[in-house]
mmCIF file of the C-alpha atoms, coordinates in Angstrom:
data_MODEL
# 
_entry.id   MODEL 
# 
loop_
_atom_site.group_PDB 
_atom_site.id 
_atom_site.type_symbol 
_atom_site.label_atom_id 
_atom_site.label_alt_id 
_atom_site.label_comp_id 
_atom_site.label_asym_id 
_atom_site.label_entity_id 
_atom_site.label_seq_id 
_atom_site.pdbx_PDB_ins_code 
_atom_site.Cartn_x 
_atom_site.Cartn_y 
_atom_site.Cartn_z 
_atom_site.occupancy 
_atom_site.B_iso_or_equiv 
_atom_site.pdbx_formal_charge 
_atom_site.auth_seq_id 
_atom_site.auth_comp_id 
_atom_site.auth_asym_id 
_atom_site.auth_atom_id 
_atom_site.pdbx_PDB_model_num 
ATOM 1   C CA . UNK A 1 1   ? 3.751  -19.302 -9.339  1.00 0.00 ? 1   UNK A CA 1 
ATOM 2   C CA . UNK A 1 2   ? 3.348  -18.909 -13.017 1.00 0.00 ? 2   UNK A CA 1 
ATOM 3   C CA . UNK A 1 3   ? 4.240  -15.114 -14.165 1.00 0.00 ? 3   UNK A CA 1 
ATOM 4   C CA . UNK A 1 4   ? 0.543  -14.776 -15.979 1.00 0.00 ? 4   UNK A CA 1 
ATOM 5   C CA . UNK A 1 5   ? -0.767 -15.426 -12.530 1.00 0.00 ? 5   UNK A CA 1 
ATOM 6   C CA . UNK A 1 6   ? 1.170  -12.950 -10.783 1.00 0.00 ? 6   UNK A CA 1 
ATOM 7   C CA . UNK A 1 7   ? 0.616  -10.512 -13.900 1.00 0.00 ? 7   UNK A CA 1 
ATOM 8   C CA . UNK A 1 8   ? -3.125 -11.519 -12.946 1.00 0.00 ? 8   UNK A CA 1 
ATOM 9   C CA . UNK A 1 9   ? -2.969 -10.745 -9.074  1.00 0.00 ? 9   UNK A CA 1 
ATOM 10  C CA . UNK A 1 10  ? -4.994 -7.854  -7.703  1.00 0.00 ? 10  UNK A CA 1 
ATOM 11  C CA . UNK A 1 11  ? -2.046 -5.123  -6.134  1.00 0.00 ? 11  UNK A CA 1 
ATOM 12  C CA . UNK A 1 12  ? -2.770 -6.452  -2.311  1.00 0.00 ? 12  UNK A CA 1 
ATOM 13  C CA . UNK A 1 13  ? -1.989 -10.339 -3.813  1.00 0.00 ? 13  UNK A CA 1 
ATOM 14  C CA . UNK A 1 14  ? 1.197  -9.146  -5.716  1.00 0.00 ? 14  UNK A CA 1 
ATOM 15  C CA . UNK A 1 15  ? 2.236  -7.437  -3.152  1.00 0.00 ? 15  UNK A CA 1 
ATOM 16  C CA . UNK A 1 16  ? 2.328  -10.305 -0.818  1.00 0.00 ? 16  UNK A CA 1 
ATOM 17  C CA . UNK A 1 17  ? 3.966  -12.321 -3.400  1.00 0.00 ? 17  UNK A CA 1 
ATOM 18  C CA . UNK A 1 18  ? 7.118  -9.592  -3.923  1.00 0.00 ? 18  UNK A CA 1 
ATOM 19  C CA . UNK A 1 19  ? 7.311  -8.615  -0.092  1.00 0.00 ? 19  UNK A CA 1 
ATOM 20  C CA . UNK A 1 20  ? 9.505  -11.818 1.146   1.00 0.00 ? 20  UNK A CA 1 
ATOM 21  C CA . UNK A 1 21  ? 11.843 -11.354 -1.331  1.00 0.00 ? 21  UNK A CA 1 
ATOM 22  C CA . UNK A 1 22  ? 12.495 -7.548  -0.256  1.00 0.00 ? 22  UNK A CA 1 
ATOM 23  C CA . UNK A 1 23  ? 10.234 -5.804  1.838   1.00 0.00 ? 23  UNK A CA 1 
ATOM 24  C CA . UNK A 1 24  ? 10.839 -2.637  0.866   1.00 0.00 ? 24  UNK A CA 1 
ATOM 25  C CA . UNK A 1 25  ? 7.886  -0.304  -0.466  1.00 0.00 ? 25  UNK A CA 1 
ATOM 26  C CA . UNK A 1 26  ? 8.629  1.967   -3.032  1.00 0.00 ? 26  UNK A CA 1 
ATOM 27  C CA . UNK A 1 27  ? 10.594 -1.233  -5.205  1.00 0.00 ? 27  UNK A CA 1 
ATOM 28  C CA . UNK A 1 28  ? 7.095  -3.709  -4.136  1.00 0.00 ? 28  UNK A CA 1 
ATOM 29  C CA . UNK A 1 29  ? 4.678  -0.363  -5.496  1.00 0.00 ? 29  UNK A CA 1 
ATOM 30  C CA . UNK A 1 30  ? 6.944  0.211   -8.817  1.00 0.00 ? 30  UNK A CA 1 
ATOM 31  C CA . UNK A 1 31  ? 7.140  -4.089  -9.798  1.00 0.00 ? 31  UNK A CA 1 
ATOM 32  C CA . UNK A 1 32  ? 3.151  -3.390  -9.574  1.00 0.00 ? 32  UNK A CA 1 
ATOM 33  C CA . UNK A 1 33  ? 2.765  -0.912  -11.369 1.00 0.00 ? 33  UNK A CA 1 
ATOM 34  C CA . UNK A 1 34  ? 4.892  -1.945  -14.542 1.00 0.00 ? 34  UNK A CA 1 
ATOM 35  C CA . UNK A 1 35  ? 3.042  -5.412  -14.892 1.00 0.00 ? 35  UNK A CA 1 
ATOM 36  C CA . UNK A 1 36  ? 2.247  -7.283  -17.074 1.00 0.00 ? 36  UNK A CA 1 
ATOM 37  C CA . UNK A 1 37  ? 5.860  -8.935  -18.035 1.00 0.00 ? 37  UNK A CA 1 
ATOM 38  C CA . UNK A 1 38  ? 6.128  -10.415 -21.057 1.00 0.00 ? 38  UNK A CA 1 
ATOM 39  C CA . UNK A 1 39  ? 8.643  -13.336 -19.362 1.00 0.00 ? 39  UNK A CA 1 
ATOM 40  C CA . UNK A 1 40  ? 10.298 -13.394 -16.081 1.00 0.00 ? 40  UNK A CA 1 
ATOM 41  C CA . UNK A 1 41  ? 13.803 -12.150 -17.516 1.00 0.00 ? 41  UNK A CA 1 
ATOM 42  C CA . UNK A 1 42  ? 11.640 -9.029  -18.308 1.00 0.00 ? 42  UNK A CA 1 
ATOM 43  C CA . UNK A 1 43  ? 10.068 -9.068  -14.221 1.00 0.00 ? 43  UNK A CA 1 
ATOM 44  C CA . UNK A 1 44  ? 13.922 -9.793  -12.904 1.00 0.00 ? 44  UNK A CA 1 
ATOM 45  C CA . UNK A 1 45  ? 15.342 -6.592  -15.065 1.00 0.00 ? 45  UNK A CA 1 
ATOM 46  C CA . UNK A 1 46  ? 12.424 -4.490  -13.966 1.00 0.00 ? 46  UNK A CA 1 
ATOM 47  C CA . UNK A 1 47  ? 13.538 -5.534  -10.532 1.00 0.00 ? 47  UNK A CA 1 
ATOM 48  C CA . UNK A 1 48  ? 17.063 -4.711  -10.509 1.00 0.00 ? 48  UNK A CA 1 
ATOM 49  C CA . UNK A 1 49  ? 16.168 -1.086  -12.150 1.00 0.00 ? 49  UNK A CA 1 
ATOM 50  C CA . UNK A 1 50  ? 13.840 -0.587  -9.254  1.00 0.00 ? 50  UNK A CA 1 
ATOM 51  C CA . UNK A 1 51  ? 16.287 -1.241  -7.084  1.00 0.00 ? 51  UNK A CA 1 
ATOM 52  C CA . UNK A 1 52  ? 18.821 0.851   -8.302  1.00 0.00 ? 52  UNK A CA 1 
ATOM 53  C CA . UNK A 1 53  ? 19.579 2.967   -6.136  1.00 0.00 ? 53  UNK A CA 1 
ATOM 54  C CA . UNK A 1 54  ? 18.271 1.731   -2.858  1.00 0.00 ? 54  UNK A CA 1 
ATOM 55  C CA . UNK A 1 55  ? 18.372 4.450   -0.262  1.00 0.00 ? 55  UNK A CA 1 
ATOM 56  C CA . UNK A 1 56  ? 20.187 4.354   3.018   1.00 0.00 ? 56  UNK A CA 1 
ATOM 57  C CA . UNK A 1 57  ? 16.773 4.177   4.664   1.00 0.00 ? 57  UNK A CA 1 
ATOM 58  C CA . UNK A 1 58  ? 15.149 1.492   2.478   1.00 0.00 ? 58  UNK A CA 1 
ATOM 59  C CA . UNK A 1 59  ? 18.770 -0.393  2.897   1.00 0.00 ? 59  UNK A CA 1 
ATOM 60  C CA . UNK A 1 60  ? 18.380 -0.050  6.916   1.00 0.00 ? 60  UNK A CA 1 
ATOM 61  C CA . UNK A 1 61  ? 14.500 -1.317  6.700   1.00 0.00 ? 61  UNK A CA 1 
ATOM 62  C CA . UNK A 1 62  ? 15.531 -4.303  4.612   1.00 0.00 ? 62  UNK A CA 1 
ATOM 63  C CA . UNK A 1 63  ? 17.974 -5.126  7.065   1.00 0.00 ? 63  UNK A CA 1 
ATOM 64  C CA . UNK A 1 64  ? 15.680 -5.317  9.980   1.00 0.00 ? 64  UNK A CA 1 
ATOM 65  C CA . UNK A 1 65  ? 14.480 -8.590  8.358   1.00 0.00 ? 65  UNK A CA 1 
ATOM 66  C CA . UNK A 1 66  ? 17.835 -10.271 7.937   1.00 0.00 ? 66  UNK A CA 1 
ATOM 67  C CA . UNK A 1 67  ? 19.597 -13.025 10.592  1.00 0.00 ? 67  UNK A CA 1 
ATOM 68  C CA . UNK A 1 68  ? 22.859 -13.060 10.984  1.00 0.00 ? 68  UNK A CA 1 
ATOM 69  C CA . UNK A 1 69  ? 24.485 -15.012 8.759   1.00 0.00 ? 69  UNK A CA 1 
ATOM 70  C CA . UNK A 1 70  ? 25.145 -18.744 10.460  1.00 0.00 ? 70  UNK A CA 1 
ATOM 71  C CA . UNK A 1 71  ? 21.453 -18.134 12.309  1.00 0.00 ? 71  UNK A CA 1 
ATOM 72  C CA . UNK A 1 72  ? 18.646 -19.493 10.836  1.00 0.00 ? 72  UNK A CA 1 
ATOM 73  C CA . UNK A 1 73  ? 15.862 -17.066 11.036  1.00 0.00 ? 73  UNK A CA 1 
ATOM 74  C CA . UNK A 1 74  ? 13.401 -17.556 13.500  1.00 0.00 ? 74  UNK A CA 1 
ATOM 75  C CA . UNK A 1 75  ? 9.183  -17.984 12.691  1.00 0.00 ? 75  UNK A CA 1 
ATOM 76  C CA . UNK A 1 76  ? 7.067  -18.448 10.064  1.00 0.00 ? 76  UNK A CA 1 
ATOM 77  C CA . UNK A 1 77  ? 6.947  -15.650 7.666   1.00 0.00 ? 77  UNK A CA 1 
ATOM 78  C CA . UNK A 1 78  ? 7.486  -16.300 3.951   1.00 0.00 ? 78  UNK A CA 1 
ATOM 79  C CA . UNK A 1 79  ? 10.938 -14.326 4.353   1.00 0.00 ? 79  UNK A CA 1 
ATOM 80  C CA . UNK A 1 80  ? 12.426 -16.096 7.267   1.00 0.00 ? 80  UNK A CA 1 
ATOM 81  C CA . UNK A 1 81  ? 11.481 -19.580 5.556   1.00 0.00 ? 81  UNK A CA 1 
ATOM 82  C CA . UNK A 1 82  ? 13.161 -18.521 2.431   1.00 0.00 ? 82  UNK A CA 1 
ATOM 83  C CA . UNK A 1 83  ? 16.759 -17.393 4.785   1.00 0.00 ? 83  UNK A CA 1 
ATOM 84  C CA . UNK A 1 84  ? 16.398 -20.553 5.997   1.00 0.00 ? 84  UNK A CA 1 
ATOM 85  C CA . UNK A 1 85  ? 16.324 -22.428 2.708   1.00 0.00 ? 85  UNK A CA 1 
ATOM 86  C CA . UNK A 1 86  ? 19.332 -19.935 1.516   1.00 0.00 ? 86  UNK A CA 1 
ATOM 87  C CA . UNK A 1 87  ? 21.189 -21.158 4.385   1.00 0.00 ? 87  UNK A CA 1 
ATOM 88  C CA . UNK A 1 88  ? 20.706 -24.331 4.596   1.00 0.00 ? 88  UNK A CA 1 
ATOM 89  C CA . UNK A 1 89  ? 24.118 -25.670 2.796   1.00 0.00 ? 89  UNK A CA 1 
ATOM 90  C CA . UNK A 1 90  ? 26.257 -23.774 5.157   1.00 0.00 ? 90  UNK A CA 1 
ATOM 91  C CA . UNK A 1 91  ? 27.599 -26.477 7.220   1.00 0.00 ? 91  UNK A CA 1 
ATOM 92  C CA . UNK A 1 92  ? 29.089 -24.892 10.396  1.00 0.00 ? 92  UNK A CA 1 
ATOM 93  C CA . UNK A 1 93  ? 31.637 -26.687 11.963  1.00 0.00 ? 93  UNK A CA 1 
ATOM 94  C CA . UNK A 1 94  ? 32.691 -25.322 15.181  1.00 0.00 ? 94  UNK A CA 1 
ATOM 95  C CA . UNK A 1 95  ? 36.145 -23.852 13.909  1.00 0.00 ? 95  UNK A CA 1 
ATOM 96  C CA . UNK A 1 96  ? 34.210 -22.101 11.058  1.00 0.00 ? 96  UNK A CA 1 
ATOM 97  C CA . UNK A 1 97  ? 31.249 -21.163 13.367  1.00 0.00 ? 97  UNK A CA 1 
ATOM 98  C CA . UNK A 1 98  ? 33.428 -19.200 15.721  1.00 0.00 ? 98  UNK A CA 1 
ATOM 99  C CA . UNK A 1 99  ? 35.088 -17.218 13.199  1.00 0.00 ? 99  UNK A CA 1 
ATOM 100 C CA . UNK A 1 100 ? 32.173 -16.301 11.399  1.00 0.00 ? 100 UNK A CA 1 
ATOM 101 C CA . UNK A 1 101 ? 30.404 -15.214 15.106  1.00 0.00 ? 101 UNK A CA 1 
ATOM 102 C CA . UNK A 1 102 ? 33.280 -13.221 15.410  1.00 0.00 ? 102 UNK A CA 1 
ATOM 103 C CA . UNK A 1 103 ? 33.522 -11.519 12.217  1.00 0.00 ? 103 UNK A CA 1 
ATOM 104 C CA . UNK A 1 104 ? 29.982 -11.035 12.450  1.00 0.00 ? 104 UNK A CA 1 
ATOM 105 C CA . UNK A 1 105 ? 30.486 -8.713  16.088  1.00 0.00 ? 105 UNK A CA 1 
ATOM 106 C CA . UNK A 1 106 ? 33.350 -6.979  14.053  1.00 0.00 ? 106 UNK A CA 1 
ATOM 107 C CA . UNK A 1 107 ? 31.158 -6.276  11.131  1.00 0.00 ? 107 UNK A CA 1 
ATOM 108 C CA . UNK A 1 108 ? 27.972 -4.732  13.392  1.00 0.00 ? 108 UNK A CA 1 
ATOM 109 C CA . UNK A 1 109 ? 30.506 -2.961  15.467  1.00 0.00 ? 109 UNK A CA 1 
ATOM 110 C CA . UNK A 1 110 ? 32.207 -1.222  12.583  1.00 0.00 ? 110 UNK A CA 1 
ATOM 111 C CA . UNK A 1 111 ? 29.160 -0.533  10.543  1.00 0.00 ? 111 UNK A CA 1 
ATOM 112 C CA . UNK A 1 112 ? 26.173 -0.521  13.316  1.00 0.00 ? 112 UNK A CA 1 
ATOM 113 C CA . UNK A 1 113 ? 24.258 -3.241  11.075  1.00 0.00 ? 113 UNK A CA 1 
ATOM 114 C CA . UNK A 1 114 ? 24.022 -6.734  10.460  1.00 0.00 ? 114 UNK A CA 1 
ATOM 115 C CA . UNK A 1 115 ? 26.531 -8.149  7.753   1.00 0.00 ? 115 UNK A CA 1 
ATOM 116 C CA . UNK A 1 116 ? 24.843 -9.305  4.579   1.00 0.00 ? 116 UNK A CA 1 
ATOM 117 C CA . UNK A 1 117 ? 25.251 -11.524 1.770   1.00 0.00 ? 117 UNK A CA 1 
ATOM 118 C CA . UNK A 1 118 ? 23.693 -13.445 -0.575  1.00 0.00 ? 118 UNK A CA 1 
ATOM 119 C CA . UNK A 1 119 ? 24.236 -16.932 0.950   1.00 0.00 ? 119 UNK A CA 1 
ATOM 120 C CA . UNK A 1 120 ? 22.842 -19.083 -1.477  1.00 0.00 ? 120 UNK A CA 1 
ATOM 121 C CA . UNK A 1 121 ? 25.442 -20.843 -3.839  1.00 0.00 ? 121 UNK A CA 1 
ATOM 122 C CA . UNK A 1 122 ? 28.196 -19.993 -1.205  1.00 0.00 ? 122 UNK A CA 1 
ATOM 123 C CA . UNK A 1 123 ? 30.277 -22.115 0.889   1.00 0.00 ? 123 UNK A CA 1 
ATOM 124 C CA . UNK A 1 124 ? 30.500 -20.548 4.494   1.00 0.00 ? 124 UNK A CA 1 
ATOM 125 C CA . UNK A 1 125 ? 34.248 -20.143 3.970   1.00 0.00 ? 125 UNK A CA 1 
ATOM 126 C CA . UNK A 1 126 ? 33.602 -17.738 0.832   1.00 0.00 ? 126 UNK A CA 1 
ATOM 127 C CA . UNK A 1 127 ? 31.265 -16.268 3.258   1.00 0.00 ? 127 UNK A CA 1 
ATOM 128 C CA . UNK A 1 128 ? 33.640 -15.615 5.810   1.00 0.00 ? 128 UNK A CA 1 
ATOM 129 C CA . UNK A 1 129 ? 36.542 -14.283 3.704   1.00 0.00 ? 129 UNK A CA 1 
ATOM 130 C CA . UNK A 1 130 ? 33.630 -11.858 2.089   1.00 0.00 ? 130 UNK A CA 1 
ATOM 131 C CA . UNK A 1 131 ? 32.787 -10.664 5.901   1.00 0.00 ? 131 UNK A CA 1 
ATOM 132 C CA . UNK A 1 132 ? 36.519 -10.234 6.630   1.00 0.00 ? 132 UNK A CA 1 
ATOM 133 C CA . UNK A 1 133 ? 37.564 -8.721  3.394   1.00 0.00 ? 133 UNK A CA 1 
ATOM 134 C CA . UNK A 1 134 ? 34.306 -6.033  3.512   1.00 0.00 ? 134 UNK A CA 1 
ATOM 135 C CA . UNK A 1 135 ? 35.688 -5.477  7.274   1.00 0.00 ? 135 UNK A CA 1 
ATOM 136 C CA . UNK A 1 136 ? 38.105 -3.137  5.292   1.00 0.00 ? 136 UNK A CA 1 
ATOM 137 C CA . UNK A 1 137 ? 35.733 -1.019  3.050   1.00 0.00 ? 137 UNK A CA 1 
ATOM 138 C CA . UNK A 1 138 ? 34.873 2.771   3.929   1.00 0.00 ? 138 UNK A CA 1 
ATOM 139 C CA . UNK A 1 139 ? 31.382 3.692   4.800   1.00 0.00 ? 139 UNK A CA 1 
ATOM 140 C CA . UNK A 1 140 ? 29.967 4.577   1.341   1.00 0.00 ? 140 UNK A CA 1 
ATOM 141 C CA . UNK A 1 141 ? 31.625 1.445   -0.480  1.00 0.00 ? 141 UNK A CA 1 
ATOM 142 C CA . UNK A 1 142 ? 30.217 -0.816  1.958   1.00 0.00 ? 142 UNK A CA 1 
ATOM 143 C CA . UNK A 1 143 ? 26.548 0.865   1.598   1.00 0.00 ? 143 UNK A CA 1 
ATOM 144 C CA . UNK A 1 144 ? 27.170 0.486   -2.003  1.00 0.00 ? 144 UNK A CA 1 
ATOM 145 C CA . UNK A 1 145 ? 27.937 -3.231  -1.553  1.00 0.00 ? 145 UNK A CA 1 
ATOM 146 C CA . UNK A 1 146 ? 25.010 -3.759  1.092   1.00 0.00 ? 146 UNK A CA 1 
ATOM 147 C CA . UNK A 1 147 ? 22.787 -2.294  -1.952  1.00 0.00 ? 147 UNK A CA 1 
ATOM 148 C CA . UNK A 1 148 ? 24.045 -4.625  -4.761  1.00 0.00 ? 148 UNK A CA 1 
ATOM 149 C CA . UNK A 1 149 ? 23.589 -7.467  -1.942  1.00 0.00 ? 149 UNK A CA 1 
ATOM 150 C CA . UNK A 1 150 ? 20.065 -6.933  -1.254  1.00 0.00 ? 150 UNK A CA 1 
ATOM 151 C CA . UNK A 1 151 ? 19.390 -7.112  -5.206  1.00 0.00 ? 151 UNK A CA 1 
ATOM 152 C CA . UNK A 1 152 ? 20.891 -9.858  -5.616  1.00 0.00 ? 152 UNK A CA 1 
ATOM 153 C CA . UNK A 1 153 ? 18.856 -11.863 -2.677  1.00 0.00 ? 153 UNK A CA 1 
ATOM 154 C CA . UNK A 1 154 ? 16.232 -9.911  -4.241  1.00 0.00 ? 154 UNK A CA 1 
ATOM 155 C CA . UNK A 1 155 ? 16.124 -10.970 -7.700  1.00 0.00 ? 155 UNK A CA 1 
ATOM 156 C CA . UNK A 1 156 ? 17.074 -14.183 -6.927  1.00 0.00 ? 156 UNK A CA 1 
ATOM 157 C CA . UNK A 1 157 ? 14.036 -14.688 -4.598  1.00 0.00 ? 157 UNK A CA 1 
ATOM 158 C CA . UNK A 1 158 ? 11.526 -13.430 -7.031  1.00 0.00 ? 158 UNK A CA 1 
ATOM 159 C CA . UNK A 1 159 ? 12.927 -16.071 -10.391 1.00 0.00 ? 159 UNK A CA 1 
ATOM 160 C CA . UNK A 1 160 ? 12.349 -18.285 -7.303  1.00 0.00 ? 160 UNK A CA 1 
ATOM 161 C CA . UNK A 1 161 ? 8.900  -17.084 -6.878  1.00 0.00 ? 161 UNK A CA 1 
ATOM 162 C CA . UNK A 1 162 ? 7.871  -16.740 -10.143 1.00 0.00 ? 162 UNK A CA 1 
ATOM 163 C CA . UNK A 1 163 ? 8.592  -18.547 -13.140 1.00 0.00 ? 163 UNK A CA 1 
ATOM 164 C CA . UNK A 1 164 ? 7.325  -18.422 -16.673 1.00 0.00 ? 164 UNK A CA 1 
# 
């Protein structure tokens, strides 16, 4: 979509456009309210200030929507299509595929949530030495990295979705 469309787009329309790439209110209500951008570099900045900070309870929402990295996510929704695509060069061979299963049951049990990365651009052995080396962070630094992953998908999403 072009950005003078989505600058265009009643609030209920823009929404629906900036939901899939994060689905988290209060960073969908404040991308509203500051349009119009000028260019998309200006929408992707005004992005990664609204997302910064995240709160533990917007971080835990987000992460409702998330597979497992290795799965591909299940229906139809804008969001799981776009996991999908961001997955879709991760070529799982069974060696690779066990290890990753297994670091992702270490990573859930240690931090009671589902491991996540920005997948796209990654090889699923980066991917895997990421999991295992965040297996070793404390609470807060791992929240901290959680945050600055969930920009990242998001941010990349929305230059996805909208382009000048």
């Amino acid at each position: 979509m072009e950005l003078a469309v989505f600058n265009s787009l009643d609030n209920s329309e823009a929404a629906d456009v900036l939901r899939p790439c994060i689905d988290i209110d209060r960073w969908v209500n404040e991308l509203i309210a500051a349009r119009p951008f000028t260019d998309v570099s200006d929408l992707t900045q005004a992005a990664e200030r609204s997302a910064n900070p995240f709160t533990a309870q917007e971080i835990e929402a987000a992460l409702a929507h998330h597979p497992r990295i290795g799965e591909r996510a299940a229906g139809e929704s804008a969001e799981a299509k776009l996991s999908r695509n961001e997955q879709a060069a991760l070529n799982l061979d069974e060696d690779v595929n066990a290890r990753l299963i297994e670091a992702n049951r270490a990573y859930e049990e240690r931090f009671s949530r589902v491991f996540l990365i920005r997948a796209a651009g990654r090889t699923t052995e980066e991917i895997l030495a990421e999991c295992q080396r965040r297996l070793g962070n404390d609470d807060d630094t791992e929240l901290r990295e959680v945050a600055e992953q969930l920009r990242a998908i998001a941010v990349l999403r929305l230059s996805n979705a909208v382009q000048n």
